[in-house]
mmCIF file of C-alpha atoms in Angstrom:
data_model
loop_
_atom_site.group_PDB
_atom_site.id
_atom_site.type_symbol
_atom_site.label_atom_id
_atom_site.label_comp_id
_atom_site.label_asym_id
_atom_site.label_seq_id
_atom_site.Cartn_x
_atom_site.Cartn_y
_atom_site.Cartn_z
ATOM 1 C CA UNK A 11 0.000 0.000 0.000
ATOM 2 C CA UNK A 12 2.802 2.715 0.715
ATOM 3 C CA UNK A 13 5.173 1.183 -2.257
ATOM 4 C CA UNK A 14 7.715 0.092 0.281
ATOM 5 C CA UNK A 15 9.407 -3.285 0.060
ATOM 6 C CA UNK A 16 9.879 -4.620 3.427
ATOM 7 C CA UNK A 17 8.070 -3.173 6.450
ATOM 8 C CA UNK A 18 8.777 -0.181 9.028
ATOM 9 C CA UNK A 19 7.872 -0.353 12.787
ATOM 10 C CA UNK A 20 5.663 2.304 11.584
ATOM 11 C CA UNK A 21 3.551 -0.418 9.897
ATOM 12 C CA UNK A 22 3.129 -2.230 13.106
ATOM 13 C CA UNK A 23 2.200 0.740 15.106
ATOM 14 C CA UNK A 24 -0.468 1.492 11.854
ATOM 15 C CA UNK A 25 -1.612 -1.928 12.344
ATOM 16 C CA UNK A 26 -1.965 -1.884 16.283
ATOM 17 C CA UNK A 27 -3.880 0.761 16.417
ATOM 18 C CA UNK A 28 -6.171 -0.140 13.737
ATOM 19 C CA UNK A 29 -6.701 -3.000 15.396
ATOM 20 C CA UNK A 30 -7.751 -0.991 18.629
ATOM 21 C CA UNK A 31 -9.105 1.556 17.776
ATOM 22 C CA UNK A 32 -10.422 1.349 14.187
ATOM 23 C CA UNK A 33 -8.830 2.850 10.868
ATOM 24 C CA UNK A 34 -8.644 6.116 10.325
ATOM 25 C CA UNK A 35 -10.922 8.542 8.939
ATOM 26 C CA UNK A 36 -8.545 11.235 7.534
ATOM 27 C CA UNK A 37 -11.773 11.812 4.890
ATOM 28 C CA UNK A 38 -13.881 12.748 8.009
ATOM 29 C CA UNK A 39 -14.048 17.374 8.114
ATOM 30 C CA UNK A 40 -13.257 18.214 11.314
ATOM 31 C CA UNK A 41 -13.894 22.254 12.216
ATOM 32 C CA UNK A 42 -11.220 24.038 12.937
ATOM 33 C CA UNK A 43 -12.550 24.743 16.478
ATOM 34 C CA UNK A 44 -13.135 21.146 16.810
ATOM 35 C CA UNK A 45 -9.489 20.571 16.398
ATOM 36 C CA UNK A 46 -8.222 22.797 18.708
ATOM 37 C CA UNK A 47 -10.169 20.748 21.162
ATOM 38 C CA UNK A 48 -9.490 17.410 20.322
ATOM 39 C CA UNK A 49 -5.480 18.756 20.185
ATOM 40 C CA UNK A 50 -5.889 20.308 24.332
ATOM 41 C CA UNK A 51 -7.965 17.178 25.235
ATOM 42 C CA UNK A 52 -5.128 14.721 23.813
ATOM 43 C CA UNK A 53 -2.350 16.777 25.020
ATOM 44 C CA UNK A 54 -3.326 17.214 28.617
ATOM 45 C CA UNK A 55 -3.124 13.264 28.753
ATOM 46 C CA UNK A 56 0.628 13.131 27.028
ATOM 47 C CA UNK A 57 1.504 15.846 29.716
ATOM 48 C CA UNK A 58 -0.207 14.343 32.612
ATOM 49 C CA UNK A 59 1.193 10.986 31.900
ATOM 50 C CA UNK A 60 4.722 12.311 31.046
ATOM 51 C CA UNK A 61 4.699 14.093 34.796
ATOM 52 C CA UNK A 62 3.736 10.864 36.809
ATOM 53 C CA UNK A 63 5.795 8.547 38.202
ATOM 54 C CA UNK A 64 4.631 5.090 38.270
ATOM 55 C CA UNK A 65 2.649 5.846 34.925
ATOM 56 C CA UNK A 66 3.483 3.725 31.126
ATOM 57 C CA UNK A 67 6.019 5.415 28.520
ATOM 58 C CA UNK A 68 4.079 7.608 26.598
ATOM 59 C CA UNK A 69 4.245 6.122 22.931
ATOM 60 C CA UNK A 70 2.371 8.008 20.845
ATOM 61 C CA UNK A 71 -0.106 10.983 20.360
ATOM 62 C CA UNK A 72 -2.721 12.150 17.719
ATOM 63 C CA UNK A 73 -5.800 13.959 16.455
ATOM 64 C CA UNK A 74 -6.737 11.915 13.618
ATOM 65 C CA UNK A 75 -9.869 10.587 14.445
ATOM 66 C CA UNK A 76 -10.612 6.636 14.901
ATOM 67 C CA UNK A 77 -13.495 4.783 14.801
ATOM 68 C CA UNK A 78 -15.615 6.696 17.149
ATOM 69 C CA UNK A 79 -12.603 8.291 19.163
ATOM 70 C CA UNK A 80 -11.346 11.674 17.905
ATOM 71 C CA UNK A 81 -8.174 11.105 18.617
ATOM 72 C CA UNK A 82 -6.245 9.084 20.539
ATOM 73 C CA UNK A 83 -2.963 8.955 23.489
ATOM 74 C CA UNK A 84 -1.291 5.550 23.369
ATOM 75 C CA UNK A 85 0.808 4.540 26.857
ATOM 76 C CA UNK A 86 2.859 1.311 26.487
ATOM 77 C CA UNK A 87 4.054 -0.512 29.228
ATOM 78 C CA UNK A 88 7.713 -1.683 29.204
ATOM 79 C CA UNK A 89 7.347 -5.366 29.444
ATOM 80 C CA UNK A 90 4.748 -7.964 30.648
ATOM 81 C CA UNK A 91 1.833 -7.419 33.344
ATOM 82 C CA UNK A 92 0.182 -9.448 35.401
ATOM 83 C CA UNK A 93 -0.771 -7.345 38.164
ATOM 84 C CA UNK A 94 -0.983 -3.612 38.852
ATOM 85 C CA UNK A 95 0.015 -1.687 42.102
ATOM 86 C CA UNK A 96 -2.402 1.165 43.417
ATOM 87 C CA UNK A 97 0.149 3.825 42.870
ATOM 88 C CA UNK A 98 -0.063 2.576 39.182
ATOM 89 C CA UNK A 99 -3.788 2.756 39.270
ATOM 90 C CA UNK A 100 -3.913 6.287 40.822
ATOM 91 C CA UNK A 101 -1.444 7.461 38.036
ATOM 92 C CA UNK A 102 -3.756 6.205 35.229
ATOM 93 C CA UNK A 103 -6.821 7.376 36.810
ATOM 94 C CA UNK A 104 -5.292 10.608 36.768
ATOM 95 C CA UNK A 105 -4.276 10.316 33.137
ATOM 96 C CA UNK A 106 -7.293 9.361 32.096
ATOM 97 C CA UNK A 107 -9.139 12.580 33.434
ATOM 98 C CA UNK A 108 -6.226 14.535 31.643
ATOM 99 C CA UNK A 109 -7.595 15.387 29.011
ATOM 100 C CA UNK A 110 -11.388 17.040 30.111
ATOM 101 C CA UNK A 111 -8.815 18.953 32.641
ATOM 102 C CA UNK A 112 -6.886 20.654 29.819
ATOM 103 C CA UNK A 113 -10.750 21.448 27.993
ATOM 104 C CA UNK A 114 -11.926 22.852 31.266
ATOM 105 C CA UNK A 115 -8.250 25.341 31.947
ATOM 106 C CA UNK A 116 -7.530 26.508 28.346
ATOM 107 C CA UNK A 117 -10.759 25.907 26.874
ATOM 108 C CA UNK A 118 -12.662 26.647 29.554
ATOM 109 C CA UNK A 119 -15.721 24.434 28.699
ATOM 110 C CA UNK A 120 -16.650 20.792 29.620
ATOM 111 C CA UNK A 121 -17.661 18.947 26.766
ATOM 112 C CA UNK A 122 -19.028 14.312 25.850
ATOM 113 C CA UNK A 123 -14.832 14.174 24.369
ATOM 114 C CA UNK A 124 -14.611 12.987 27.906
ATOM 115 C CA UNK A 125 -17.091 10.066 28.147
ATOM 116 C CA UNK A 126 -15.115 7.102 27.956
ATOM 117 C CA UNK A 127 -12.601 8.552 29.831
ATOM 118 C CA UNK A 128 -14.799 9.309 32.432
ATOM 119 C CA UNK A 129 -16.340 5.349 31.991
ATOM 120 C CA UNK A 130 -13.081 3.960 31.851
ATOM 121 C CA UNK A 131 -11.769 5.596 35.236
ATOM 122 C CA UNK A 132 -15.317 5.220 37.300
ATOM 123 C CA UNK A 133 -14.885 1.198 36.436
ATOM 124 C CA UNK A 134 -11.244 1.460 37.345
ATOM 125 C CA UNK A 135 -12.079 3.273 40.778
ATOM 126 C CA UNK A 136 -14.751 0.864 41.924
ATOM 127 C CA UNK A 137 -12.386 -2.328 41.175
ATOM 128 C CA UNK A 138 -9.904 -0.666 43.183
ATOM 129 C CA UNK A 139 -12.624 -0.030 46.178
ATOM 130 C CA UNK A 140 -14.913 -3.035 46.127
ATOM 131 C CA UNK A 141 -12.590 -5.840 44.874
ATOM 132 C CA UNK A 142 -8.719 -5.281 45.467
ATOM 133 C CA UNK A 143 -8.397 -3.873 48.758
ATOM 134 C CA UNK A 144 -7.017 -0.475 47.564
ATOM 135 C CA UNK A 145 -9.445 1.551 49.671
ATOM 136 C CA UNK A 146 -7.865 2.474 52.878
ATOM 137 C CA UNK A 147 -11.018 3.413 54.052
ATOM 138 C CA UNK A 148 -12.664 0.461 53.019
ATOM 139 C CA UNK A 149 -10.302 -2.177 54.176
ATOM 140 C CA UNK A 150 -8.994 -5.240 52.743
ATOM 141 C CA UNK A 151 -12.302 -6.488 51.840
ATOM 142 C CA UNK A 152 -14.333 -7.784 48.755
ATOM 143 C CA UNK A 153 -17.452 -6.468 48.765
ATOM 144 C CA UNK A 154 -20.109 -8.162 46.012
ATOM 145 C CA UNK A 155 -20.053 -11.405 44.750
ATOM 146 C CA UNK A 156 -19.625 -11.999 41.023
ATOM 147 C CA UNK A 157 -21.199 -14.606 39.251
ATOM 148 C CA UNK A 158 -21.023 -15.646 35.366
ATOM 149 C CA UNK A 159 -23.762 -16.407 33.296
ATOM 150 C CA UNK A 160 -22.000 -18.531 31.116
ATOM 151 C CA UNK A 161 -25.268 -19.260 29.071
ATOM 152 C CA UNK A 162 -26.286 -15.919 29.049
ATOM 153 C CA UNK A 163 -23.637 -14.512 26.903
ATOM 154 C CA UNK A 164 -21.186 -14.330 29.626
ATOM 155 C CA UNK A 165 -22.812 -11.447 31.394
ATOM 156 C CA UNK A 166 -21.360 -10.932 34.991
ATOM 157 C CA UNK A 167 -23.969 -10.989 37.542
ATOM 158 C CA UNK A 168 -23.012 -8.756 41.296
ATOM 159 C CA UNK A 169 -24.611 -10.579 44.211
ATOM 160 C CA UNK A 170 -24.867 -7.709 46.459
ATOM 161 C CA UNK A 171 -23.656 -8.787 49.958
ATOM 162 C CA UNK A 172 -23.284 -5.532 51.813
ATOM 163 C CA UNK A 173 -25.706 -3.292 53.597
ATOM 164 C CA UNK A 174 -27.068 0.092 52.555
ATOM 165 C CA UNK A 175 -24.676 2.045 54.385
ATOM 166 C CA UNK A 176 -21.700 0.495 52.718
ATOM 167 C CA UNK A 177 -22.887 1.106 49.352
ATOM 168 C CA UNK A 178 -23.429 4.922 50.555
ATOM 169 C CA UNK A 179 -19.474 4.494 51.825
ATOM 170 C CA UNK A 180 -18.291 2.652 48.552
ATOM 171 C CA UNK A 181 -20.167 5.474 46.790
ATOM 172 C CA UNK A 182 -18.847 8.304 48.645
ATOM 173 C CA UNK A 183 -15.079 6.702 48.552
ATOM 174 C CA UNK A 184 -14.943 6.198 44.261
ATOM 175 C CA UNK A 185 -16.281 9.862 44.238
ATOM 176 C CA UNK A 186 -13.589 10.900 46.867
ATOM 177 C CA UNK A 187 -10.639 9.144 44.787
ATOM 178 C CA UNK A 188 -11.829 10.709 41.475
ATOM 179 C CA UNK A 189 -12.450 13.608 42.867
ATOM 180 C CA UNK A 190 -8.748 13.086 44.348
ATOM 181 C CA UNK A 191 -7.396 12.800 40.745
ATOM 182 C CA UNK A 192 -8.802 15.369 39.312
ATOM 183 C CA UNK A 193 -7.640 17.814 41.156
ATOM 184 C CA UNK A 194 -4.077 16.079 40.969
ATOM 185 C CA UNK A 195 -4.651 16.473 36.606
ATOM 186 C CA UNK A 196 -5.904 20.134 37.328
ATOM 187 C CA UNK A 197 -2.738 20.302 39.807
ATOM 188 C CA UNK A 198 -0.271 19.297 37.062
ATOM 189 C CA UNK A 199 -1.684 20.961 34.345
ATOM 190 C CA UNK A 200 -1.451 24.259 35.802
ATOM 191 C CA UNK A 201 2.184 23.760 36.973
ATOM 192 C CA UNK A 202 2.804 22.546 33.259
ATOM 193 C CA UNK A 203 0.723 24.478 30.858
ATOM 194 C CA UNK A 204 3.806 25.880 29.163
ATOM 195 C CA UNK A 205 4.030 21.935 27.910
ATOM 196 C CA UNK A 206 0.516 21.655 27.375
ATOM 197 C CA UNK A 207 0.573 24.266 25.061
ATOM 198 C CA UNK A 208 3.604 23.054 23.305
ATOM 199 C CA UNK A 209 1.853 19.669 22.775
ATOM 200 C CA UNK A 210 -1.083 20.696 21.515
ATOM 201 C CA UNK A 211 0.131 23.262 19.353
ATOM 202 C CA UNK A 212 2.931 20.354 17.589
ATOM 203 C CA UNK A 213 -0.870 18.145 17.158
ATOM 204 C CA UNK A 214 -2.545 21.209 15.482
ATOM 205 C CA UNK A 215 0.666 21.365 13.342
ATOM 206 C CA UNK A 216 1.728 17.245 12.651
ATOM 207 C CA UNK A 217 -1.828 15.669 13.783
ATOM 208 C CA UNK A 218 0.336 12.873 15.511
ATOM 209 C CA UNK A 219 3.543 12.849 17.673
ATOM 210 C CA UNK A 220 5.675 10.486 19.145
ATOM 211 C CA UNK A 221 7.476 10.298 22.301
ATOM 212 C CA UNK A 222 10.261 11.704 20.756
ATOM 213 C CA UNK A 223 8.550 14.383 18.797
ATOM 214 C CA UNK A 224 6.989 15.525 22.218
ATOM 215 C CA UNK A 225 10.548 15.332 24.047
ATOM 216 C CA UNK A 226 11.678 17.939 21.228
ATOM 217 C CA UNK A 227 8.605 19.807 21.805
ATOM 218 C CA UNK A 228 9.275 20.229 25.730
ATOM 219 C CA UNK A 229 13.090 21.238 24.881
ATOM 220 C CA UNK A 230 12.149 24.187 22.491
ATOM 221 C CA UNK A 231 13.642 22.064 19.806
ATOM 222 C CA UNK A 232 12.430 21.914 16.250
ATOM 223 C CA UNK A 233 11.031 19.073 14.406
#
């Protein structure tokens, strides 16, 4: 397709993400307004995630939309997981809210480019509460019993084994840990909007950067 004859890492990168995310839609318009959103939203995750310590490499950044994502941040971690810590948790949580952070200080408006974020870090933050033990104010305790349906599609069933208090506490400690990392994001932003604004205006320029790119970026470098 690109009238090479062998293949680049490039390729593979191309390929994972397609795979992920869906191909791209380089034919889809995107307003001009539209971009400089999608370029804060993106880069406040790259800078949150480059400023954290127990956080993946960054690997790559962009504003070309995919699938039904309008542009995506790509951590990789440096070898095999099997099991996370809570610091490493915390730190992705906070990544992950990155992005409607940057909206909310440059752009000052709270847009849906935050939705799965949002989804993806609530799910995180109750796993963390109700099934690992990461809650200090919770304790060391699993609290609802899951159950699969294997011949109902595989749909996960939670036996609710806790009173109604509990469920007010497990409510009121996710909200207290997001609320938490937020205000870490908003925290780190602010202390590194110089970067922010570096990132996002190399996106609005290049529509995708690498780790390196972004590492030029933050030097005053040129690409």
């Amino acid at each position: 397709r690109r009238d090479r004859d062998k293949v680049m890492m490039e390729d593979f990168d191309e390929s994972k993400d397609k795979v992920m995310l869906g191909p791209e839609r380089k034919s889809r318009i995107m307003k001009e307004d539209e971009r400089r959103m999608s370029a804060y939203h993106e880069a406040g995750h790259a800078v949150v995630g480059m400023h954290l310590e127990h956080a993946d490499p960054l690997h790559k950044v962009s504003i070309i939309p995919r699938g039904r994502t309008g542009g995506v941040t790509s951590f990789l971690p440096t070898d095999d997981r099997h099991e996370v810590s809570r610091e490493w948790c915390i730190d992705f949580i906070t990544i992950s809210l990155g992005g409607r952070v940057a909206e909310e200080l440059v752009l000052k408006r709270i847009g849906t480019g935050a939705q799965e974020d949002i989804k993806q870090a609530s799910r995180l933050v109750r796993k963390m509460v109700m099934q690992w033990g990461m809650s200090s104010h919770m304790g060391p305790i699993a609290y609802g019993d899951q159950d699969e349906q294997v011949f109902l599609g595989k749909e996960i069933a939670v036996r609710r084994d806790y009173s109604e208090e509990t469920a007010r506490e497990i409510d009121n400690e996710v909200r207290t840990l997001m609320n938490e990392c937020h205000e870490r994001a908003r925290r780190l932003l602010g202390e590194h909007l110089d970067d922010l604004h570096k990132v996002a205006g190399g996106l609005l320029e290049r529509e995708s950067l690498d780790a390196e790119d972004i590492k030029i970026l933050l030097n005053n470098g040129t690409l």
